[in-house]
Amino acid sequence: MDNRQAIQQSIREQGERVRKLKSENAPKEQINIEVAKLLDLKAKLGDEPTPKATLKTPKGTRDYTPKQMAIREGVFKVIVDCFKRHGAETIDTPVFELKETLTGKYGEDSKLIYDLQDQGGELLSLRYDLTVPFARYVAMNKIQKIKRYHIAKVYRRDNPAMTRGRYREFYQCDFDIAGQYDPMIPDAECIRILYEILNGLKLGNFVIKVNHRSILDGLFEVCGVPGDKFRTICSSVDKLDKTFWEDVRGEMVDDKGLSPDAADRIGKYVQLNGSTDLVEELLKDENLASSKRAKAGLQEMKLLLKYCKILGVSDRVRFDMSLARGLDYYTGVIYEAILEGAELVKSKDTKEQIGVGSVAGGGRYDDLVGMFAAKGKKVPCVGVSIGIERLFSIMEAVLERNEEEVRTVETEVLVASAQPDMLDERLKICTELWDAGIKAEVAYKVKPKMLDQYQYAEKASIPYLAVIGEQELKDNTVTIRNTTTREEVPIQRAELVSQLKKKLQPDSS
């Protein structure tokens, strides 16, 4: 034991001695002498006062208040209802994977993966998204066809921008279709799902940008991009929604070694957007026509836009040649949803503008499962991922701006009484309501004040109170009070559950 540890042990022993003397009501002089010895021992340590722990969440994370959680649950319900409406089943996977499972799947974004310390001989990483774990799951379980959704947290060692909905820990909501099907039918359904969710959340106008990796690869080919630079140039093009073409061109030429002529040829195409007319125009383009990949991609894009029109979403879909999505595993159609005008929403508290950019994206990844499967057996996949935190940022800002109230509890009935000795009766009624599936609460006091109970019901937007008192006991009734209108109606005790259920029906007045 070193000197410091010896002093700490002496402090503990001397402290115990002081406490014992105080408990025995020893003479004050004797206690003072022992206290002085204790202080001398503490002084020998020479410690500064212990600083208070820093109470904050880690960078890029946040806590959620009851109000914020109520908003989240509402969003999740819209999303899950849509996924189930389209016939999906759900799965779950570990929050961390073997590092080798994630390595080499995300292109330049691989640097954002959180690596964990060696645990028992396994090198692990926190999952970056839900798509690669899904592909591993499909390969490991030898699945040939599945339509699944998965809602879970993912982790990215990104530079967070909280007001823009960019975090290091955040939820993703994924829908994927795995299996061999005819071209563009599952792809179009994924776009329809994205359309239904954004419509259901009522966040305003949005556009779903679509493109095709084969079109981009063919474009790079005819523009003179070396094959080994396709993916890195693709990552540069993907930044066009965040910056100007001049900046992207500079990155291609100065940082990635692309020739200025090739960059200029790319620039003529990647700034184009439109619909079926643009596809027809590009199919007639002599340069692109010389690339089999570009031609095949354009034919599939034409078919996709046809199905989008049939599914009633073409008014929100735009063929955009600048859309690239930097992840390496995409092989076919890619898409991304953008909220229009989101940058105009201001936070009430910080006065900062809330601009979240892309709120969802996805595409086809036919080769990813084969990277994990025995003998490289492929299972074609297509999916969509909703960036839920970004949607929350917008919804919270809109609700704050409009000063809308959000219920944080779902209680339907508060069982109340203003008279003493009614706790047993209140608990009996509450139990009866719980047994009947009615959401009910009771004040945790033997003699609660009636005004406090009224005010709590109003603050929590609890629609009804079930009031019991001496007169109600004599008459075998319960008084039902409407919190909004303050109307009170006595009903027979035996009819309490049936009457409340009737009043709680959505179409009940």
Tab-separated table of C-alpha atoms in Angstrom, residues 30-452:
chain	number	residue	atom	x	y	z
A	30	GLN	CA	-13.446	15.122	22.564
A	31	ILE	CA	-15.398	15.184	19.265
A	32	ASN	CA	-13.683	18.435	18.232
A	33	ILE	CA	-10.244	16.910	18.841
A	34	GLU	CA	-11.042	13.890	16.649
A	35	VAL	CA	-12.600	16.093	13.917
A	36	ALA	CA	-9.401	18.189	13.874
A	37	LYS	CA	-7.362	14.999	13.369
A	38	LEU	CA	-9.667	14.051	10.470
A	39	LEU	CA	-9.184	17.441	8.808
A	40	ASP	CA	-5.404	17.175	9.182
A	41	LEU	CA	-5.445	13.805	7.450
A	42	LYS	CA	-7.539	15.196	4.547
A	43	ALA	CA	-5.154	18.135	4.252
A	44	LYS	CA	-2.234	15.700	3.758
A	45	LEU	CA	-3.867	14.414	0.564
A	46	GLY	CA	-3.810	17.894	-0.879
A	47	ASP	CA	-6.795	17.088	-3.140
A	48	GLU	CA	-8.759	19.762	-4.884
A	49	PRO	CA	-12.516	19.589	-4.357
A	50	THR	CA	-13.912	16.796	-6.508
A	51	PRO	CA	-15.322	18.414	-9.661
A	52	LYS	CA	-18.902	17.690	-10.520
A	53	ALA	CA	-19.437	15.212	-13.344
A	54	THR	CA	-20.168	16.815	-16.705
A	55	LEU	CA	-23.821	16.188	-17.384
A	56	LYS	CA	-24.194	16.066	-21.156
A	57	THR	CA	-24.953	13.589	-23.874
A	58	PRO	CA	-22.039	12.495	-26.102
A	59	LYS	CA	-21.410	14.568	-29.217
A	60	GLY	CA	-23.845	13.719	-31.990
A	61	THR	CA	-26.465	12.189	-29.679
A	62	ARG	CA	-29.471	13.529	-27.800
A	63	ASP	CA	-32.104	12.759	-25.190
A	64	TYR	CA	-35.771	12.826	-26.143
A	65	THR	CA	-38.435	14.455	-23.991
A	66	PRO	CA	-41.891	12.895	-23.577
A	67	LYS	CA	-43.218	15.388	-26.144
A	68	GLN	CA	-40.504	14.472	-28.637
A	69	MET	CA	-41.100	10.764	-28.053
A	70	ALA	CA	-44.816	11.242	-28.715
A	71	ILE	CA	-43.922	12.816	-32.078
A	72	ARG	CA	-41.536	9.948	-32.844
A	73	GLU	CA	-44.113	7.296	-32.025
A	74	GLY	CA	-46.596	8.997	-34.338
A	75	VAL	CA	-44.033	8.990	-37.161
A	76	PHE	CA	-43.113	5.361	-36.527
A	77	LYS	CA	-46.787	4.380	-36.684
A	78	VAL	CA	-47.230	5.990	-40.113
A	79	ILE	CA	-44.123	4.224	-41.385
A	80	VAL	CA	-44.820	0.777	-39.904
A	81	ASP	CA	-48.467	0.878	-41.047
A	82	CYS	CA	-47.225	1.558	-44.594
A	83	PHE	CA	-44.658	-1.247	-44.460
A	84	LYS	CA	-47.285	-3.709	-43.235
A	85	ARG	CA	-49.780	-2.502	-45.845
A	86	HIS	CA	-47.284	-3.652	-48.460
A	87	GLY	CA	-46.903	-7.113	-46.933
A	88	ALA	CA	-43.581	-6.806	-45.097
A	89	GLU	CA	-42.472	-8.851	-42.090
A	90	THR	CA	-39.891	-7.625	-39.581
A	91	ILE	CA	-36.526	-8.899	-38.346
A	92	ASP	CA	-33.781	-7.703	-35.986
A	93	THR	CA	-29.982	-8.013	-36.114
A	94	PRO	CA	-27.164	-7.247	-33.625
A	95	VAL	CA	-26.170	-3.626	-33.104
A	96	PHE	CA	-22.571	-4.629	-33.883
A	97	GLU	CA	-21.188	-6.882	-36.601
A	98	LEU	CA	-17.846	-8.484	-37.368
A	99	LYS	CA	-15.638	-5.732	-38.777
A	100	GLU	CA	-14.997	-7.795	-41.917
A	101	THR	CA	-18.757	-7.888	-42.594
A	102	LEU	CA	-18.867	-4.090	-42.950
A	103	THR	CA	-15.444	-3.514	-44.529
A	104	GLY	CA	-15.403	-2.549	-48.197
A	105	LYS	CA	-19.155	-1.958	-48.547
A	106	TYR	CA	-19.438	1.834	-48.160
A	107	GLY	CA	-16.778	3.357	-50.396
A	108	GLU	CA	-15.382	6.629	-49.057
A	109	ASP	CA	-17.872	6.528	-46.166
A	110	SER	CA	-16.080	3.530	-44.645
A	111	LYS	CA	-14.044	5.962	-42.559
A	112	LEU	CA	-17.244	6.801	-40.661
A	113	ILE	CA	-17.617	3.278	-39.223
A	114	TYR	CA	-17.199	2.981	-35.435
A	115	ASP	CA	-14.692	0.231	-34.619
A	116	LEU	CA	-14.853	-1.452	-31.200
A	117	GLN	CA	-11.932	-2.708	-29.127
A	118	ASP	CA	-10.923	-6.348	-29.533
A	119	GLN	CA	-13.370	-8.460	-27.523
A	120	GLY	CA	-12.361	-12.080	-27.051
A	121	GLY	CA	-10.523	-12.323	-30.334
A	122	GLU	CA	-13.265	-10.791	-32.529
A	123	LEU	CA	-12.824	-7.456	-34.297
A	124	LEU	CA	-16.204	-5.728	-34.192
A	125	SER	CA	-17.807	-2.550	-35.529
A	126	LEU	CA	-21.087	-0.800	-34.812
A	127	ARG	CA	-23.467	-1.165	-37.745
A	128	TYR	CA	-23.317	1.743	-40.194
A	129	ASP	CA	-26.687	0.987	-41.763
A	130	LEU	CA	-29.289	-1.791	-41.828
A	131	THR	CA	-28.699	-2.883	-45.420
A	132	VAL	CA	-25.378	-4.725	-45.059
A	133	PRO	CA	-26.559	-6.608	-41.925
A	134	PHE	CA	-29.703	-7.569	-43.877
A	135	ALA	CA	-27.601	-8.929	-46.743
A	136	ARG	CA	-25.514	-10.918	-44.244
A	137	TYR	CA	-28.736	-12.237	-42.654
A	138	VAL	CA	-30.141	-13.333	-46.044
A	139	ALA	CA	-26.902	-15.096	-47.015
A	140	MET	CA	-26.374	-16.746	-43.625
A	141	ASN	CA	-29.928	-18.118	-43.538
A	142	LYS	CA	-29.923	-19.120	-47.242
A	143	ILE	CA	-33.045	-17.040	-47.928
A	144	GLN	CA	-34.174	-16.765	-51.553
A	145	LYS	CA	-37.154	-14.430	-51.131
A	146	ILE	CA	-38.210	-12.077	-48.345
A	147	LYS	CA	-39.970	-8.739	-48.004
A	148	ARG	CA	-38.854	-7.291	-44.684
A	149	TYR	CA	-38.779	-4.078	-42.689
A	150	HIS	CA	-36.367	-3.201	-39.907
A	151	ILE	CA	-36.391	-0.173	-37.589
A	152	ALA	CA	-33.279	0.229	-35.439
A	153	LYS	CA	-30.408	2.529	-34.492
A	154	VAL	CA	-27.247	2.846	-36.575
A	155	TYR	CA	-23.970	4.637	-35.835
A	156	ARG	CA	-21.714	6.898	-37.898
A	157	ARG	CA	-18.561	8.707	-36.829
A	158	ASP	CA	-19.737	11.739	-38.761
A	159	ASN	CA	-19.363	15.438	-38.069
A	160	PRO	CA	-22.784	16.017	-36.483
A	161	ALA	CA	-25.092	18.900	-37.398
A	162	MET	CA	-27.922	18.604	-34.895
A	163	THR	CA	-30.204	21.274	-36.376
A	164	ARG	CA	-29.995	19.541	-39.755
A	165	GLY	CA	-30.898	16.157	-38.337
A	166	ARG	CA	-27.388	14.698	-38.729
A	167	TYR	CA	-26.386	12.609	-35.718
A	168	ARG	CA	-23.841	9.958	-34.800
A	169	GLU	CA	-26.556	7.714	-33.358
A	170	PHE	CA	-29.871	7.646	-35.171
A	171	TYR	CA	-32.755	5.453	-36.268
A	172	GLN	CA	-33.208	4.089	-39.747
A	173	CYS	CA	-36.451	2.619	-41.047
A	174	ASP	CA	-35.727	0.181	-43.871
A	175	PHE	CA	-37.948	-1.720	-46.279
A	176	ASP	CA	-36.322	-4.238	-48.628
A	177	ILE	CA	-37.461	-6.816	-51.173
A	178	ALA	CA	-35.055	-9.708	-51.789
A	179	GLY	CA	-35.592	-12.229	-54.581
A	180	GLN	CA	-35.607	-12.764	-58.328
A	181	TYR	CA	-38.472	-10.804	-59.922
A	182	ASP	CA	-39.251	-9.131	-63.226
A	183	PRO	CA	-37.447	-5.807	-63.832
A	184	MET	CA	-38.514	-2.619	-62.061
A	185	ILE	CA	-41.704	-3.936	-60.403
A	186	PRO	CA	-40.282	-4.150	-56.842
A	187	ASP	CA	-38.267	-0.964	-57.494
A	188	ALA	CA	-41.420	0.967	-58.373
A	189	GLU	CA	-43.186	-0.347	-55.261
A	190	CYS	CA	-40.343	0.962	-53.064
A	191	ILE	CA	-40.829	4.407	-54.597
A	192	ARG	CA	-44.582	4.106	-53.985
A	193	ILE	CA	-43.872	3.268	-50.316
A	194	LEU	CA	-41.665	6.337	-49.995
A	195	TYR	CA	-44.427	8.417	-51.586
A	196	GLU	CA	-47.085	7.071	-49.169
A	197	ILE	CA	-44.959	7.732	-46.076
A	198	LEU	CA	-44.053	11.325	-46.969
A	199	ASN	CA	-47.666	12.018	-47.947
A	200	GLY	CA	-48.879	10.501	-44.673
A	201	LEU	CA	-46.545	12.643	-42.562
A	202	LYS	CA	-47.922	15.819	-44.204
A	203	LEU	CA	-44.579	17.644	-44.295
A	204	GLY	CA	-45.321	19.603	-47.453
A	205	ASN	CA	-44.054	19.230	-51.000
A	206	PHE	CA	-41.360	16.710	-51.785
A	207	VAL	CA	-39.619	15.285	-54.801
A	208	ILE	CA	-38.222	11.764	-55.293
A	209	LYS	CA	-35.114	11.900	-57.474
A	210	VAL	CA	-34.296	8.738	-59.440
A	211	ASN	CA	-31.280	7.631	-61.432
A	212	HIS	CA	-29.543	4.389	-62.407
A	213	ARG	CA	-26.005	3.221	-61.663
A	214	SER	CA	-25.688	1.738	-65.161
A	215	ILE	CA	-26.505	5.145	-66.653
A	216	LEU	CA	-23.794	6.741	-64.510
A	217	ASP	CA	-21.242	4.026	-65.256
A	218	GLY	CA	-21.991	4.276	-68.976
A	219	LEU	CA	-21.733	8.059	-68.767
A	220	PHE	CA	-18.335	7.867	-67.045
A	221	GLU	CA	-17.196	5.343	-69.646
A	222	VAL	CA	-18.056	7.525	-72.658
A	223	CYS	CA	-16.675	10.640	-70.950
A	224	GLY	CA	-13.263	9.029	-70.530
A	225	VAL	CA	-13.191	8.214	-66.813
A	226	PRO	CA	-10.782	5.320	-66.061
A	227	GLY	CA	-12.594	2.244	-64.743
A	228	ASP	CA	-10.755	2.334	-61.421
A	229	LYS	CA	-12.060	5.876	-60.799
A	230	PHE	CA	-15.779	5.178	-61.420
A	231	ARG	CA	-16.713	4.929	-57.736
A	232	THR	CA	-14.623	7.840	-56.512
A	233	ILE	CA	-15.964	10.123	-59.289
A	234	CYS	CA	-19.450	8.854	-58.425
A	235	SER	CA	-18.898	10.085	-54.847
A	236	SER	CA	-17.992	13.519	-56.191
A	237	VAL	CA	-21.102	13.713	-58.382
A	238	ASP	CA	-23.173	12.759	-55.317
A	239	LYS	CA	-22.227	16.111	-53.742
A	240	LEU	CA	-24.020	18.148	-56.418
A	241	ASP	CA	-27.115	18.484	-54.224
A	242	LYS	CA	-24.978	20.218	-51.573
A	243	THR	CA	-22.581	22.369	-53.596
A	244	PHE	CA	-21.963	23.953	-57.010
A	245	TRP	CA	-20.731	22.174	-60.130
A	246	GLU	CA	-17.517	24.241	-60.088
A	247	ASP	CA	-16.643	22.826	-56.659
A	248	VAL	CA	-17.412	19.257	-57.733
A	249	ARG	CA	-15.384	19.704	-60.908
A	250	GLY	CA	-12.468	21.039	-58.867
A	251	GLU	CA	-12.571	17.973	-56.603
A	252	MET	CA	-12.619	15.636	-59.614
A	253	VAL	CA	-9.676	17.345	-61.334
A	254	ASP	CA	-7.509	18.612	-58.473
A	255	ASP	CA	-8.096	15.961	-55.801
A	256	LYS	CA	-8.893	12.839	-57.812
A	257	GLY	CA	-6.746	13.338	-60.901
A	258	LEU	CA	-9.480	13.313	-63.560
A	259	SER	CA	-8.662	15.137	-66.787
A	260	PRO	CA	-10.381	18.535	-67.200
A	261	ASP	CA	-11.885	17.433	-70.557
A	262	ALA	CA	-13.492	14.344	-68.960
A	263	ALA	CA	-14.870	16.449	-66.106
A	264	ASP	CA	-16.364	18.960	-68.561
A	265	ARG	CA	-18.017	16.180	-70.560
A	266	ILE	CA	-19.533	14.784	-67.350
A	267	GLY	CA	-20.789	18.261	-66.435
A	268	LYS	CA	-22.936	18.482	-69.578
A	269	TYR	CA	-24.945	15.455	-68.448
A	270	VAL	CA	-25.088	15.491	-64.654
A	271	GLN	CA	-26.866	18.847	-64.556
A	272	LEU	CA	-29.833	17.465	-66.532
A	273	ASN	CA	-33.137	16.447	-64.964
A	274	GLY	CA	-36.635	15.707	-66.198
A	275	SER	CA	-38.912	12.756	-66.852
A	276	THR	CA	-39.641	10.284	-69.644
A	277	ASP	CA	-38.898	12.979	-72.256
A	278	LEU	CA	-35.329	13.282	-70.955
A	279	VAL	CA	-34.908	9.497	-71.083
A	280	GLU	CA	-36.066	9.467	-74.719
A	281	GLU	CA	-33.684	12.315	-75.517
A	282	LEU	CA	-30.724	10.522	-73.915
A	283	LEU	CA	-31.547	7.276	-75.741
A	284	LYS	CA	-30.966	9.222	-78.962
A	285	ASP	CA	-27.682	10.710	-77.703
A	286	GLU	CA	-24.864	9.363	-79.880
A	287	ASN	CA	-22.291	9.316	-77.090
A	288	LEU	CA	-24.469	7.431	-74.600
A	289	ALA	CA	-25.781	5.120	-77.321
A	290	SER	CA	-22.232	3.805	-77.730
A	291	SER	CA	-22.338	2.413	-74.173
A	292	LYS	CA	-24.298	-0.806	-73.613
A	293	ARG	CA	-24.478	-0.067	-69.887
A	294	ALA	CA	-25.922	3.397	-70.387
A	295	LYS	CA	-28.452	2.157	-72.932
A	296	ALA	CA	-29.594	-0.717	-70.663
A	297	GLY	CA	-29.906	1.671	-67.724
A	298	LEU	CA	-31.987	4.134	-69.742
A	299	GLN	CA	-34.323	1.348	-70.897
A	300	GLU	CA	-34.870	0.297	-67.276
A	301	MET	CA	-35.408	3.922	-66.252
A	302	LYS	CA	-38.067	4.260	-68.964
A	303	LEU	CA	-39.823	1.167	-67.589
A	304	LEU	CA	-39.552	2.431	-63.994
A	305	LEU	CA	-41.130	5.778	-64.903
A	306	LYS	CA	-43.948	3.926	-66.681
A	307	TYR	CA	-44.710	1.910	-63.519
A	308	CYS	CA	-44.461	5.066	-61.382
A	309	LYS	CA	-47.163	6.642	-63.520
A	310	ILE	CA	-49.413	3.581	-63.103
A	311	LEU	CA	-48.844	3.653	-59.324
A	312	GLY	CA	-49.882	7.309	-59.180
A	313	VAL	CA	-46.566	8.791	-58.049
A	314	SER	CA	-45.139	10.274	-61.243
A	315	ASP	CA	-46.016	13.830	-60.167
A	316	ARG	CA	-43.412	13.503	-57.376
A	317	VAL	CA	-40.731	11.565	-59.296
A	318	ARG	CA	-37.920	13.295	-61.196
A	319	PHE	CA	-35.202	11.648	-63.263
A	320	ASP	CA	-32.063	13.474	-62.084
A	321	MET	CA	-28.675	12.752	-63.650
A	322	SER	CA	-26.822	14.285	-60.687
A	323	LEU	CA	-28.118	11.670	-58.233
A	324	ALA	CA	-25.285	9.229	-57.552
A	325	ARG	CA	-25.536	7.929	-53.942
A	326	GLY	CA	-21.966	7.226	-52.896
A	327	LEU	CA	-22.380	3.734	-51.412
A	328	ASP	CA	-20.461	1.102	-53.345
A	329	TYR	CA	-23.062	-1.654	-53.159
A	330	TYR	CA	-25.700	-0.082	-55.436
A	331	THR	CA	-25.972	-1.756	-58.853
A	332	GLY	CA	-29.157	-0.450	-60.509
A	333	VAL	CA	-31.908	2.059	-59.827
A	334	ILE	CA	-31.155	4.603	-57.065
A	335	TYR	CA	-33.500	7.165	-55.547
A	336	GLU	CA	-33.602	9.887	-52.932
A	337	ALA	CA	-36.416	11.967	-51.419
A	338	ILE	CA	-35.979	15.699	-50.828
A	339	LEU	CA	-38.361	17.940	-48.878
A	340	GLU	CA	-38.921	21.138	-50.849
A	341	GLY	CA	-38.762	24.329	-48.793
A	342	ALA	CA	-37.471	22.540	-45.689
A	343	GLU	CA	-34.691	25.101	-45.399
A	344	LEU	CA	-37.310	27.777	-44.679
A	345	VAL	CA	-38.448	26.202	-41.407
A	346	LYS	CA	-36.879	27.965	-38.414
A	347	SER	CA	-36.369	26.590	-34.935
A	348	LYS	CA	-38.361	28.551	-32.355
A	349	ASP	CA	-35.646	28.251	-29.705
A	350	THR	CA	-32.402	28.782	-31.614
A	351	LYS	CA	-33.816	30.772	-34.562
A	352	GLU	CA	-31.590	28.616	-36.797
A	353	GLN	CA	-32.914	27.468	-40.128
A	354	ILE	CA	-33.748	23.778	-40.231
A	355	GLY	CA	-32.631	22.363	-43.568
A	356	VAL	CA	-32.325	18.614	-43.678
A	357	GLY	CA	-31.700	17.845	-47.341
A	358	SER	CA	-32.363	14.214	-48.194
A	359	VAL	CA	-34.858	12.494	-45.867
A	360	ALA	CA	-34.839	9.045	-47.505
A	361	GLY	CA	-33.047	7.062	-50.129
A	362	GLY	CA	-32.361	3.639	-51.493
A	363	GLY	CA	-31.899	1.576	-54.585
A	364	ARG	CA	-31.033	-1.797	-56.046
A	365	TYR	CA	-28.084	-3.835	-54.765
A	366	ASP	CA	-28.009	-7.170	-56.594
A	367	ASP	CA	-24.448	-8.207	-55.651
A	368	LEU	CA	-24.335	-7.522	-51.903
A	369	VAL	CA	-25.791	-10.830	-50.683
A	370	GLY	CA	-23.383	-12.688	-52.980
A	371	MET	CA	-20.442	-11.142	-51.108
A	372	PHE	CA	-21.486	-13.203	-48.065
A	373	ALA	CA	-23.091	-16.273	-49.654
A	374	ALA	CA	-21.351	-19.569	-50.316
A	375	LYS	CA	-19.967	-19.707	-53.875
A	376	GLY	CA	-21.063	-16.069	-54.300
A	377	LYS	CA	-24.683	-16.993	-55.008
A	378	LYS	CA	-26.597	-13.798	-55.712
A	379	VAL	CA	-29.971	-12.784	-54.330
A	380	PRO	CA	-31.139	-9.564	-56.041
A	381	CYS	CA	-32.377	-6.901	-53.603
A	382	VAL	CA	-33.942	-3.460	-53.692
A	383	GLY	CA	-34.939	-1.277	-50.783
A	384	VAL	CA	-35.610	2.109	-49.274
A	385	SER	CA	-34.348	3.672	-46.049
A	386	ILE	CA	-36.126	6.510	-44.213
A	387	GLY	CA	-33.859	9.010	-42.415
A	388	ILE	CA	-36.147	9.334	-39.450
A	389	GLU	CA	-34.117	11.839	-37.396
A	390	ARG	CA	-34.209	14.332	-40.235
A	391	LEU	CA	-37.979	14.040	-40.420
A	392	PHE	CA	-38.175	14.606	-36.642
A	393	SER	CA	-36.119	17.785	-36.938
A	394	ILE	CA	-38.602	19.204	-39.433
A	395	MET	CA	-41.713	18.033	-37.536
A	396	GLU	CA	-40.482	19.426	-34.216
A	397	ALA	CA	-39.682	22.786	-35.810
A	398	VAL	CA	-43.105	22.957	-37.495
A	399	LEU	CA	-44.949	22.044	-34.273
A	400	GLU	CA	-42.971	24.616	-32.285
A	401	ARG	CA	-43.600	27.297	-34.875
A	402	ASN	CA	-47.334	26.568	-34.906
A	403	GLU	CA	-47.386	26.151	-31.099
A	404	GLU	CA	-49.322	22.909	-31.460
A	405	GLU	CA	-49.993	20.815	-28.374
A	406	VAL	CA	-48.778	17.223	-28.363
A	407	ARG	CA	-50.260	14.644	-25.993
A	408	THR	CA	-47.566	12.708	-24.170
A	409	VAL	CA	-49.922	10.254	-22.415
A	410	GLU	CA	-52.830	8.224	-23.769
A	411	THR	CA	-54.872	8.123	-20.560
A	412	GLU	CA	-58.613	8.099	-21.303
A	413	VAL	CA	-60.086	8.281	-17.807
A	414	LEU	CA	-58.907	9.760	-14.505
A	415	VAL	CA	-60.646	8.115	-11.535
A	416	ALA	CA	-61.156	10.928	-9.027
A	417	SER	CA	-62.739	11.840	-5.701
A	418	ALA	CA	-62.790	14.907	-3.467
A	419	GLN	CA	-63.696	13.062	-0.281
A	420	PRO	CA	-61.483	11.121	2.178
A	421	ASP	CA	-61.682	7.369	2.608
A	422	MET	CA	-62.347	6.869	-1.126
A	423	LEU	CA	-58.952	5.474	-2.140
A	424	ASP	CA	-60.185	1.860	-1.993
A	425	GLU	CA	-63.143	2.691	-4.243
A	426	ARG	CA	-60.974	4.618	-6.674
A	427	LEU	CA	-58.567	1.703	-6.918
A	428	LYS	CA	-61.451	-0.751	-7.458
A	429	ILE	CA	-62.843	1.358	-10.324
A	430	CYS	CA	-59.388	1.818	-11.839
A	431	THR	CA	-58.789	-1.939	-11.735
A	432	GLU	CA	-62.125	-2.568	-13.416
A	433	LEU	CA	-61.247	-0.110	-16.199
A	434	TRP	CA	-57.795	-1.657	-16.715
A	435	ASP	CA	-59.352	-5.116	-16.924
A	436	ALA	CA	-61.683	-3.783	-19.620
A	437	GLY	CA	-58.742	-2.378	-21.627
A	438	ILE	CA	-59.503	1.264	-20.827
A	439	LYS	CA	-56.470	3.478	-20.200
A	440	ALA	CA	-56.981	4.904	-16.705
A	441	GLU	CA	-55.085	6.666	-13.936
A	442	VAL	CA	-55.673	7.445	-10.267
A	443	ALA	CA	-54.062	10.080	-8.023
A	444	TYR	CA	-51.387	8.623	-5.729
A	445	LYS	CA	-52.803	10.300	-2.612
A	446	VAL	CA	-55.229	9.133	0.056
A	447	LYS	CA	-56.909	12.563	0.196
A	448	PRO	CA	-56.325	14.284	-3.141
A	449	LYS	CA	-57.736	17.748	-3.797
A	450	MET	CA	-60.470	17.794	-6.432
A	451	LEU	CA	-59.080	20.942	-8.065
A	452	ASP	CA	-55.677	19.277	-8.490
